[in-house]
Coordinates of C-alpha atoms in Angstrom, one line a residue:
M1 CA -0.7 -0.2 0.1
T2 CA 1.3 3.6 -1.1
A3 CA 0.0 7.1 0.6
E4 CA -0.1 10.5 -0.8
A5 CA 1.9 13.0 0.6
T6 CA 0.1 16.5 0.7
D7 CA 2.7 17.5 -1.8
G8 CA 2.5 15.5 -4.4
S9 CA 5.3 13.4 -3.2
L10 CA 4.6 9.4 -2.9
S11 CA 5.2 7.2 0.1
P12 CA 8.0 4.6 0.2
A13 CA 6.0 1.2 -1.2
R14 CA 6.0 -0.4 2.6
L15 CA 6.8 -4.1 2.1
S16 CA 7.4 -7.6 4.0
P17 CA 10.9 -8.6 4.0
R18 CA 10.0 -11.2 2.2
Q19 CA 8.5 -9.0 -0.7
I20 CA 11.4 -7.0 -0.1
M21 CA 13.9 -10.1 -1.1
A22 CA 12.0 -11.6 -3.8
A23 CA 11.6 -7.7 -5.6
M24 CA 15.8 -7.8 -5.3
V25 CA 16.7 -10.8 -6.8
A26 CA 15.3 -8.5 -9.9
L27 CA 16.7 -5.3 -8.8
L28 CA 19.4 -7.8 -8.3
I29 CA 19.6 -9.3 -11.8
A30 CA 19.0 -6.4 -13.3
M31 CA 22.3 -4.6 -11.9
L32 CA 23.9 -7.3 -13.6
L33 CA 22.7 -6.7 -16.3
A34 CA 23.9 -3.0 -17.2
M35 CA 27.7 -4.0 -15.2
L36 CA 28.3 -7.3 -17.2
D37 CA 27.0 -5.6 -20.7
N38 CA 30.1 -4.3 -20.7
T39 CA 32.5 -6.1 -19.5
I40 CA 31.4 -9.5 -21.2
V41 CA 31.8 -7.7 -24.3
A42 CA 35.4 -6.4 -24.5
P43 CA 37.2 -9.4 -25.3
A44 CA 34.7 -10.7 -28.5
L45 CA 35.3 -6.7 -30.3
P46 CA 39.4 -8.3 -31.2
T47 CA 36.7 -11.1 -32.7
I48 CA 34.1 -8.7 -33.6
V49 CA 35.7 -6.5 -35.9
G50 CA 37.8 -9.8 -37.6
D51 CA 33.9 -10.8 -38.9
L52 CA 32.2 -6.9 -39.5
G53 CA 35.1 -5.3 -40.3
G54 CA 35.1 -2.0 -39.4
L55 CA 38.3 -1.6 -37.7
E56 CA 38.5 2.3 -37.6
H57 CA 35.3 2.1 -36.4
L58 CA 35.7 0.0 -33.7
S59 CA 35.7 2.8 -30.7
W60 CA 31.7 3.2 -31.6
V61 CA 31.2 0.5 -29.8
T62 CA 31.5 1.2 -26.9
T63 CA 30.5 4.8 -27.3
G64 CA 27.6 4.8 -28.7
Y65 CA 26.8 2.1 -26.2
I66 CA 28.2 4.9 -22.7
L67 CA 26.5 7.5 -25.4
A68 CA 23.1 6.4 -25.1
S69 CA 22.9 5.1 -21.2
T70 CA 24.2 8.4 -20.1
A71 CA 22.0 10.4 -22.0
A72 CA 19.3 7.9 -20.4
T73 CA 19.5 7.7 -16.9
P74 CA 17.9 11.1 -16.4
I75 CA 15.3 11.5 -18.3
W76 CA 14.7 7.6 -17.1
G77 CA 15.0 8.9 -13.8
K78 CA 11.8 11.9 -14.4
L79 CA 9.4 8.9 -16.4
G80 CA 9.5 7.2 -13.3
D81 CA 9.1 10.3 -10.7
L82 CA 6.1 10.7 -13.3
Y83 CA 4.7 7.3 -14.5
G84 CA 5.6 4.9 -12.3
R85 CA 8.6 2.8 -10.8
R86 CA 7.6 -1.0 -12.3
R87 CA 6.6 0.5 -15.4
T88 CA 10.0 2.3 -16.6
F89 CA 12.2 -0.6 -14.8
L90 CA 10.1 -2.8 -17.0
A91 CA 9.6 -1.3 -20.0
S92 CA 14.0 -0.4 -20.1
I93 CA 14.7 -4.3 -19.7
A94 CA 11.7 -5.1 -22.5
L95 CA 14.7 -1.9 -24.7
F96 CA 17.5 -3.5 -23.0
L97 CA 16.7 -7.6 -23.9
V98 CA 16.0 -6.1 -27.1
G99 CA 18.7 -4.1 -28.5
S100 CA 20.5 -7.3 -26.9
A101 CA 19.1 -9.3 -29.9
L102 CA 19.8 -6.9 -32.7
C103 CA 23.4 -7.2 -32.2
G104 CA 23.7 -10.8 -31.7
M105 CA 22.1 -10.2 -35.7
A106 CA 23.7 -7.6 -36.7
Q107 CA 25.2 -8.2 -40.0
N108 CA 27.5 -5.2 -40.2
F109 CA 29.5 -2.5 -38.0
G110 CA 27.1 0.3 -38.8
E111 CA 24.4 -2.1 -37.6
L112 CA 25.9 -2.8 -34.3
V113 CA 26.8 0.3 -33.5
G114 CA 23.2 1.0 -33.6
F115 CA 21.9 -1.5 -32.2
R116 CA 24.3 -1.2 -29.1
A117 CA 23.6 2.5 -29.1
L118 CA 19.9 1.1 -28.4
Q119 CA 21.0 -0.8 -26.1
G120 CA 22.2 1.2 -24.5
L121 CA 19.2 3.4 -24.4
G122 CA 17.5 0.8 -22.4
A123 CA 21.1 0.4 -20.0
G124 CA 20.6 3.9 -18.8
G125 CA 16.9 2.7 -16.8
L126 CA 18.3 -0.3 -15.3
M127 CA 20.7 1.1 -13.7
V128 CA 18.8 4.7 -12.1
G129 CA 15.7 1.5 -12.4
V130 CA 17.7 -0.3 -9.9
L131 CA 18.7 2.6 -7.5
S132 CA 15.3 4.1 -7.2
G133 CA 13.3 1.3 -7.0
V134 CA 16.0 0.8 -3.3
A135 CA 14.7 3.7 -2.6
E136 CA 10.5 3.4 -2.9
I137 CA 10.7 0.2 -0.6
V138 CA 12.7 0.5 1.6
P139 CA 13.6 3.4 4.0
P140 CA 17.1 5.4 3.9
R141 CA 17.4 3.8 7.5
D142 CA 17.6 0.8 6.2
R143 CA 18.4 1.8 2.0
S144 CA 22.4 1.2 2.7
K145 CA 22.6 -2.5 3.4
Y146 CA 20.5 -3.2 0.1
Q147 CA 22.4 -1.1 -1.7
G148 CA 25.7 -2.8 -0.7
V149 CA 24.5 -5.8 -1.4
M150 CA 23.6 -4.2 -5.5
M151 CA 27.3 -2.3 -5.3
A152 CA 28.5 -6.0 -4.8
A153 CA 27.6 -6.4 -8.1
M154 CA 30.2 -4.5 -9.5
P155 CA 32.8 -6.5 -8.4
V156 CA 31.6 -10.2 -9.4
A157 CA 31.0 -8.0 -13.1
M158 CA 34.2 -6.7 -13.1
I159 CA 35.6 -10.6 -12.5
G160 CA 33.6 -12.7 -14.3
G161 CA 32.6 -10.8 -17.1
P162 CA 36.3 -11.0 -18.8
L163 CA 36.0 -14.5 -18.2
V164 CA 32.8 -15.7 -19.8
G165 CA 32.8 -13.2 -22.5
G166 CA 36.3 -15.3 -23.7
F167 CA 35.1 -18.5 -23.3
I168 CA 31.9 -17.7 -24.8
T169 CA 33.9 -16.0 -27.9
D170 CA 36.3 -18.9 -27.5
N171 CA 34.1 -21.6 -27.3
L172 CA 30.5 -20.2 -29.5
S173 CA 30.5 -17.0 -31.4
W174 CA 31.0 -13.5 -30.8
R175 CA 26.8 -13.1 -31.1
W176 CA 25.9 -15.0 -27.5
A177 CA 28.0 -12.3 -26.3
F178 CA 25.0 -10.0 -26.6
Y179 CA 22.4 -13.5 -26.3
V180 CA 23.5 -14.7 -23.3
N181 CA 21.3 -10.8 -21.7
L182 CA 18.3 -12.8 -22.9
P183 CA 17.7 -15.4 -19.8
L184 CA 18.9 -13.1 -17.7
G185 CA 16.7 -10.4 -18.6
V186 CA 13.5 -12.4 -19.3
I187 CA 14.0 -13.7 -15.3
A188 CA 14.3 -10.2 -14.2
L189 CA 11.0 -9.0 -16.3
A190 CA 9.2 -11.9 -14.7
V191 CA 10.4 -11.0 -11.3
A192 CA 10.0 -7.0 -11.6
W193 CA 6.5 -8.3 -12.7
F194 CA 5.2 -9.6 -10.0
T195 CA 7.0 -8.2 -7.1
L196 CA 7.3 -5.0 -8.1
R197 CA 2.9 -4.3 -7.6
T198 CA 3.3 -2.1 -4.7
L199 CA 5.6 0.7 -6.1
P200 CA 3.9 4.1 -6.5
K201 CA 2.5 4.5 -9.6
G202 CA 4.3 7.6 -10.3
V203 CA 2.9 12.2 -9.8
A204 CA -1.0 12.0 -11.7
G205 CA -1.2 14.1 -13.9
G206 CA 2.5 15.0 -14.9
R207 CA 4.5 15.8 -18.3
V208 CA 7.0 14.7 -19.2
D209 CA 9.5 18.4 -20.2
W210 CA 10.3 17.1 -24.0
W211 CA 12.1 20.4 -24.5
G212 CA 14.4 19.6 -21.5
A213 CA 15.2 16.0 -22.6
A214 CA 16.0 16.8 -26.4
L215 CA 18.5 20.3 -24.1
L216 CA 20.2 17.9 -22.2
T217 CA 20.1 15.2 -24.9
T218 CA 22.0 17.6 -26.9
W219 CA 24.4 19.2 -24.3
I220 CA 25.5 15.5 -23.4
T221 CA 26.4 14.1 -26.6
A222 CA 28.1 16.8 -27.4
L223 CA 30.6 16.5 -24.3
V224 CA 31.4 13.0 -24.3
L225 CA 31.9 13.2 -27.8
L226 CA 33.9 16.3 -27.2
T227 CA 35.9 14.2 -24.6
S228 CA 35.6 10.9 -27.1
W229 CA 36.8 12.4 -30.0
G230 CA 39.1 15.6 -29.0
G231 CA 43.5 15.0 -28.8
G232 CA 42.2 11.5 -30.1
Q233 CA 40.4 11.6 -33.5
Y234 CA 40.2 15.3 -33.8
A235 CA 43.2 18.1 -32.6
W236 CA 42.2 19.4 -29.4
L237 CA 42.1 22.8 -31.3
S238 CA 40.7 21.3 -34.5
A239 CA 37.3 23.3 -36.0
P240 CA 34.9 20.4 -34.4
I241 CA 36.3 19.7 -31.1
I242 CA 35.6 23.9 -31.0
G243 CA 33.3 23.5 -32.3
L244 CA 31.4 20.5 -30.0
A245 CA 32.6 22.9 -27.4
V246 CA 30.6 25.8 -27.9
L247 CA 26.9 23.3 -28.6
T248 CA 28.6 22.1 -25.1
V249 CA 28.0 25.8 -23.4
A250 CA 25.2 27.1 -25.4
A251 CA 22.9 23.9 -24.8
F252 CA 23.5 23.5 -21.6
A253 CA 22.5 27.2 -21.4
A254 CA 19.4 26.7 -22.5
F255 CA 18.8 23.6 -20.6
V256 CA 19.3 24.9 -17.6
L257 CA 16.8 28.4 -18.8
V258 CA 14.5 25.5 -19.3
E259 CA 14.2 24.2 -16.4
R260 CA 14.0 27.1 -14.5
R261 CA 10.5 27.0 -15.9
A262 CA 9.1 24.2 -16.7
A263 CA 6.5 22.8 -14.3
S264 CA 7.8 19.1 -14.8
P265 CA 11.1 19.6 -15.3
I266 CA 13.2 16.5 -16.0
M267 CA 16.2 17.5 -13.7
P268 CA 14.6 19.9 -11.3
L269 CA 16.9 22.2 -10.5
S270 CA 15.4 22.4 -6.9
V271 CA 17.8 19.4 -5.6
F272 CA 21.6 21.1 -6.0
R273 CA 20.1 24.0 -3.5
S274 CA 20.2 21.1 -1.0
R275 CA 24.0 21.9 -0.4
N276 CA 24.5 17.5 0.4
F277 CA 23.3 16.9 -2.6
S278 CA 25.3 18.7 -4.7
L279 CA 27.9 17.6 -2.9
A280 CA 27.0 13.9 -3.4
G281 CA 26.9 14.8 -7.2
A282 CA 30.8 15.8 -6.4
L283 CA 31.9 13.6 -5.0
A284 CA 30.1 11.1 -7.6
F285 CA 32.0 13.2 -10.3
L286 CA 35.1 13.0 -8.6
S287 CA 35.2 8.9 -7.5
G288 CA 34.6 8.1 -11.1
F289 CA 36.5 10.8 -13.2
A290 CA 39.8 9.2 -10.4
M291 CA 38.3 5.3 -10.1
F292 CA 36.9 5.2 -14.0
G293 CA 39.7 6.8 -15.4
A294 CA 42.8 5.9 -14.0
V295 CA 41.8 1.7 -13.4
T296 CA 41.5 1.9 -17.2
F297 CA 45.0 2.0 -17.7
L298 CA 46.2 -0.8 -15.1
P299 CA 46.0 -3.6 -17.5
Q300 CA 48.4 -1.7 -19.3
F301 CA 51.0 -2.1 -17.2
Q302 CA 50.0 -6.0 -15.6
Q303 CA 50.1 -6.7 -19.5
F304 CA 53.0 -5.0 -20.9
V305 CA 55.4 -4.2 -17.8
Q306 CA 54.2 -7.1 -15.5
G307 CA 53.6 -10.2 -18.0
A308 CA 50.0 -10.9 -17.7
S309 CA 47.7 -12.0 -20.3
A310 CA 44.8 -10.0 -21.0
T311 CA 42.6 -13.2 -19.5
N312 CA 44.5 -12.4 -16.0
S313 CA 45.0 -9.4 -15.5
G314 CA 41.1 -9.1 -15.4
L315 CA 41.8 -11.3 -12.7
L316 CA 45.0 -9.7 -11.0
L317 CA 42.2 -7.1 -10.0
M318 CA 40.3 -9.3 -7.4
P319 CA 42.1 -7.9 -4.7
M320 CA 40.6 -4.4 -5.3
M321 CA 37.6 -6.4 -6.9
I322 CA 36.7 -7.9 -3.1
A323 CA 37.9 -5.4 -1.3
A324 CA 35.1 -3.0 -2.4
M325 CA 32.5 -5.5 -2.1
V326 CA 33.7 -6.3 0.8
V327 CA 33.8 -2.6 2.4
S328 CA 30.4 -1.8 0.1
I329 CA 27.9 -5.2 2.3
A330 CA 29.2 -4.4 5.9
G331 CA 29.7 -0.3 5.6
G332 CA 25.4 -0.4 4.6
T333 CA 25.0 -2.9 7.3
V334 CA 27.0 -0.1 9.6
I335 CA 25.5 3.0 8.3
S336 CA 21.7 1.1 9.0
R337 CA 22.8 0.8 12.9
T338 CA 24.1 3.6 13.2
G339 CA 22.6 6.3 10.8
R340 CA 26.5 7.4 10.4
Y341 CA 27.7 8.8 6.2
K342 CA 29.6 11.2 7.0
T343 CA 32.6 9.3 7.9
F344 CA 32.3 7.4 4.9
L345 CA 32.8 9.5 2.7
V346 CA 35.7 11.0 4.3
A347 CA 38.0 7.2 4.5
G348 CA 36.4 6.6 0.9
A349 CA 37.4 9.8 -0.7
A350 CA 41.2 9.9 1.9
L351 CA 41.5 5.9 1.3
M352 CA 40.9 6.1 -2.9
A353 CA 43.2 9.1 -2.6
V354 CA 46.3 6.9 -0.9
G355 CA 45.6 3.9 -3.0
L356 CA 45.6 6.3 -6.3
G357 CA 49.4 7.8 -4.8
L358 CA 50.5 4.8 -4.1
F359 CA 49.5 2.6 -8.2
A360 CA 52.6 6.1 -8.7
T361 CA 55.1 5.4 -6.8
M362 CA 55.0 2.0 -8.6
D363 CA 58.2 0.9 -11.5
T364 CA 59.5 -1.8 -13.8
S365 CA 60.5 -4.0 -10.8
T366 CA 57.2 -3.5 -9.2
S367 CA 55.8 -7.1 -8.6
P368 CA 52.1 -8.5 -9.2
L369 CA 52.3 -8.6 -5.6
V370 CA 52.9 -5.5 -4.8
S371 CA 50.5 -4.2 -6.4
G372 CA 48.0 -6.5 -5.6
L373 CA 48.8 -4.8 -2.0
F374 CA 48.3 -0.9 -3.4
M375 CA 44.1 -2.3 -4.5
V376 CA 43.6 -2.6 -0.5
P377 CA 43.1 0.6 -0.3
L378 CA 41.9 1.6 -3.7
G379 CA 39.3 -0.9 -2.9
V380 CA 38.1 -0.4 0.7
G381 CA 38.0 3.3 -1.0
L382 CA 35.5 2.5 -4.0
G383 CA 33.0 0.4 -1.3
C384 CA 32.7 2.8 1.3
L385 CA 31.3 5.4 -2.0
M386 CA 29.7 3.3 -3.9
Q387 CA 26.7 3.7 -2.8
T388 CA 26.6 6.0 0.3
T389 CA 27.2 8.9 -2.7
T390 CA 23.4 7.5 -4.1
L391 CA 21.7 7.1 -0.3
L392 CA 23.3 10.8 0.3
A393 CA 21.9 12.0 -2.8
Q394 CA 18.3 9.7 -2.6
S395 CA 18.2 11.2 1.0
S396 CA 18.6 14.9 0.5
A397 CA 15.6 15.1 -2.4
P398 CA 12.1 14.4 -1.9
L399 CA 10.4 11.0 -2.2
R400 CA 8.5 12.7 -5.5
D401 CA 12.2 13.4 -7.4
V402 CA 14.4 10.7 -6.0
G403 CA 14.1 9.3 -9.0
A404 CA 14.7 12.2 -10.8
A405 CA 18.2 12.8 -7.8
T406 CA 19.3 9.1 -8.5
G407 CA 19.2 9.4 -12.3
A408 CA 21.6 13.4 -11.5
S409 CA 23.8 10.7 -9.2
T410 CA 23.8 8.5 -11.4
F411 CA 24.8 10.5 -15.1
L412 CA 27.1 12.5 -12.9
R413 CA 30.0 9.4 -11.9
N414 CA 29.1 8.5 -15.6
M415 CA 30.2 11.5 -17.0
G416 CA 33.6 11.7 -14.7
G417 CA 34.4 8.5 -15.4
S418 CA 33.6 8.7 -19.6
I419 CA 35.9 12.6 -19.0
G420 CA 38.4 10.4 -17.0
V421 CA 39.3 8.3 -19.9
S422 CA 39.1 10.7 -22.0
V423 CA 41.8 12.8 -20.4
L424 CA 43.5 10.5 -18.0
G425 CA 43.8 8.8 -22.0
S426 CA 45.6 12.1 -23.1
V427 CA 48.1 11.7 -20.1
Y428 CA 49.2 8.2 -20.6
A429 CA 49.0 8.5 -24.6
S430 CA 51.7 12.6 -24.2
A431 CA 53.6 10.6 -21.7
L432 CA 54.0 7.6 -22.9
T433 CA 54.7 9.1 -26.8
S434 CA 56.9 11.5 -25.1
K435 CA 59.4 8.5 -23.4
L436 CA 60.2 7.1 -25.7
G437 CA 60.2 10.0 -28.9
A438 CA 63.0 11.4 -25.6
A439 CA 64.7 7.7 -26.5
G440 CA 64.8 7.7 -29.9
G441 CA 62.5 5.8 -30.7
D442 CA 59.3 6.1 -33.1
A443 CA 56.6 6.6 -30.2
G444 CA 54.1 7.5 -32.9
G445 CA 54.2 4.0 -34.4
S446 CA 55.8 1.6 -31.9
A447 CA 53.1 2.8 -29.5
Q448 CA 49.9 2.6 -32.1
S449 CA 50.9 -1.1 -33.3
M450 CA 52.5 -2.4 -29.9
T451 CA 50.6 -5.6 -27.9
P452 CA 51.8 -8.0 -25.3
Q453 CA 52.9 -10.2 -27.6
A454 CA 54.7 -8.5 -30.6
L455 CA 56.7 -6.5 -26.9
Q456 CA 57.7 -10.1 -26.4
K457 CA 60.0 -10.7 -29.8
L458 CA 61.7 -7.3 -29.3
P459 CA 65.4 -7.3 -28.4
A460 CA 65.8 -7.1 -24.2
A461 CA 66.8 -3.8 -24.5
A462 CA 63.8 -3.3 -26.9
Q463 CA 60.7 -4.5 -24.7
H464 CA 62.8 -2.6 -21.1
L465 CA 62.6 0.9 -23.0
F466 CA 58.8 0.2 -24.0
A467 CA 58.2 -2.0 -20.4
S468 CA 59.7 1.7 -18.5
A469 CA 57.4 4.4 -21.4
V470 CA 54.9 2.5 -20.3
T471 CA 55.3 2.8 -16.5
H472 CA 55.9 6.6 -16.8
G473 CA 52.2 6.9 -18.8
V474 CA 50.4 4.9 -16.3
V475 CA 53.1 6.3 -13.3
E476 CA 51.6 9.9 -15.1
V477 CA 47.8 9.0 -15.4
F478 CA 47.6 7.1 -11.5
A479 CA 49.2 10.7 -9.7
V480 CA 46.3 13.2 -11.1
A481 CA 43.9 10.6 -10.3
A482 CA 45.1 10.7 -6.8
I483 CA 44.8 15.1 -6.7
V484 CA 41.8 14.0 -8.0
A485 CA 40.4 11.9 -5.1
A486 CA 42.6 14.2 -2.9
C487 CA 39.3 17.0 -3.9
G488 CA 37.1 14.2 -2.9
V489 CA 38.6 14.4 0.4
A490 CA 37.9 18.4 1.0
V491 CA 34.4 17.8 -0.8
A492 CA 33.2 15.0 2.1
L493 CA 34.2 17.3 4.9
L494 CA 31.8 20.0 4.0
V495 CA 29.1 17.2 4.2
K496 CA 26.0 17.4 7.1
Q497 CA 25.8 14.7 8.8
L498 CA 21.6 14.4 9.2
P499 CA 19.3 12.1 10.3
L500 CA 17.9 10.0 7.6
R501 CA 14.3 8.5 7.9
G502 CA 13.7 5.5 10.4
F503 CA 17.3 6.5 12.2
G504 CA 15.7 6.2 16.2
G505 CA 12.4 4.8 15.4
G506 CA 10.5 7.7 14.6
A507 CA 10.4 10.8 12.9
T508 CA 13.2 13.7 12.7
K509 CA 11.2 17.0 12.6
V510 CA 12.8 20.5 11.5
S511 CA 13.0 23.2 14.1
S512 CA 10.1 25.5 13.0
S513 CA 12.6 28.3 13.4
E514 CA 14.3 26.7 10.2
P515 CA 13.2 27.2 6.6
E516 CA 11.7 24.5 4.8
P517 CA 13.9 23.3 1.2
E518 CA 12.8 23.4 -1.6
S519 CA 14.2 20.0 -1.9
G520 CA 11.2 19.0 0.6
S521 CA 10.4 16.7 3.5
E522 CA 8.1 14.5 2.6
S523 CA 4.9 15.3 4.2
G524 CA 1.5 14.3 5.2
S525 CA 2.2 10.9 5.4
E526 CA -0.8 9.1 7.5
P527 CA 0.7 8.1 10.7
G528 CA 2.4 4.8 10.6
A529 CA 2.3 4.4 7.2
R530 CA 6.0 5.5 7.4
V531 CA 8.3 8.3 8.8
V532 CA 8.7 11.5 8.1
E533 CA 12.1 12.6 6.1
V534 CA 14.7 14.5 7.8
A535 CA 14.4 18.5 5.5
E536 CA 17.7 19.2 4.3
E537 CA 19.2 23.0 4.5
A538 CA 17.3 25.3 1.9
T539 CA 21.0 26.8 0.4
V540 CA 24.5 25.8 0.3

C-alpha cells in the first residue's frame, strides 16, 4: 500500500521482508545486466572486427553504448517519477533485451553500432531503476545495507565479465556475448512484473518535459563526443572540437533556462539547492573520474610490464574488487545500524587518494604482489563511496523526485568516468610517446601498433624501453587521479551529517525556526504509514 503526501510526493511502498527480498532478486539481476554487458563484450571485440570489419569504427561499439546510456539515465529517472518505477523499469529491461537480440543478429558494423546505442538506451534505465526501486521500497535508515548488496555486483561483473566473454568467444560465437543477456533479462522481467506491483504509480497528471529532455540529450551528447574525440580523432583546437565545445555550453545554458521554467522538469534544479545533494553529485563525479579513469589504464601496466595475459589482468584486479565488495556490504550494515554516513564518505575519498598515490610510486620492478597490495586501500575507498554517495543524494531529495535525483547522481558518476578516461588517456598517451621519443624511438608507430605478444618478440633492450615508457605513462595517470581523489576529501568534509528517515524509530522533525527547503521533506502521510524524512538545508 502507498500513501500520497500533501505536497504531491509519494510515500514508500510498504513491503514485508519477504517481498523486499523477492523484489531484490529482480533488481540484482538487472544490475548485473547493466554492469556485465561491457565487460563481456570487450573480449569479443577483436573477433567482431574480424567478422564484420570496421576497425576504424571500433571505438563506437563502446562509445555508442555509453553515450546512449548516459543521456538516457536522468530521463529514465524522471519518467519513473511521473509514471511509476515499475512501468519504466519493465520498459527499460524490455528495450535492453531488444537491443541485445538485435546486436547478436547484426550483419555489419553500422548495424552493430546502432543496435548498441539502442541497448544503451535501455541500460540507462536499468541502473537508475534499480537504485530508485530500492529507494521506494526501503527507508534510508535500512537502504544502505540493501544498496551495499547491489553495489557488490560490480566486482562480480568486472571479474566475471571478461572470463565469461572470453569463454563465449573462444567456444561459441561472439554473438552469444549479446544473446547471453536474454535469459537473465527474461527472468528479471518476470520477477519484476510480479514483485514490484506495490510501487507508487507516479504523480498523476505529470507531463514529460520534452524540451528539457532534448536539450539535456544535446549537451550530454556534445560533451561525451568532445571528451571521446578530443586529443585522439581530432586535435583539441580543431574546428570539430571547438564546435562541440560551443554546442555543449550553448545547449547547457538553454537547458538550465528551460528547467527553471518547466512545470515538471526532467532534472529538477531545486534538488541542487540542497548542499548535501550537490556535494554528493560532486563526489560521484570526482570518484568516477579518478576511479574509472585510472583503473582503465592499470591493465596496460599489468600486460606490458608485468607480463600478464588479458584474462589474467582481469583476475589481478580481484584484491581491489573483493575489498570493495566486502566494505560495501559491511558499510551498508553499519550505516543502517548507526545512521552515520559522513565518516564513510571522508574515509572513502581519503583511501582512494592513498591507493592511487601508491600506484603513482610504481616502477618496472613492481611485482604483481605489491601492486595487488596497492589495490586494497583503493578497493576499500571504492566500497565506502559507491553506495554512500547514492544514499546521500536520495535522502537529500523528496521522494517525488527520488528518480530524478538518482538519475542525476548516476549521470554525474558516468560523466566523471567518461571524462576521466578521456583526460587521463591524453595524459597517458602524451607521457608514453614523450618517453619513447626522448629515447630516439618511433614514438607514434611503436605506441599505436604494439601488443603484448609483439613486445615479447623484440630484443630485451627494446622491451625494457617500451616497458619503461608504459610505466612512465601509467604513473602520470595515477598521480593526476590521486590529486583529483584528494579533492574529493575536501568535498566530503563539507557534507553535513543529518539523520536518516527511520533513525531512532520515529520522525526527525524540522525546527520551526528553520525554513523548509525546496527539495522538501516528505510530509502529509498517514500516521504509521511511514516516517518523515529529515529536511535538508534550503541553501548552500
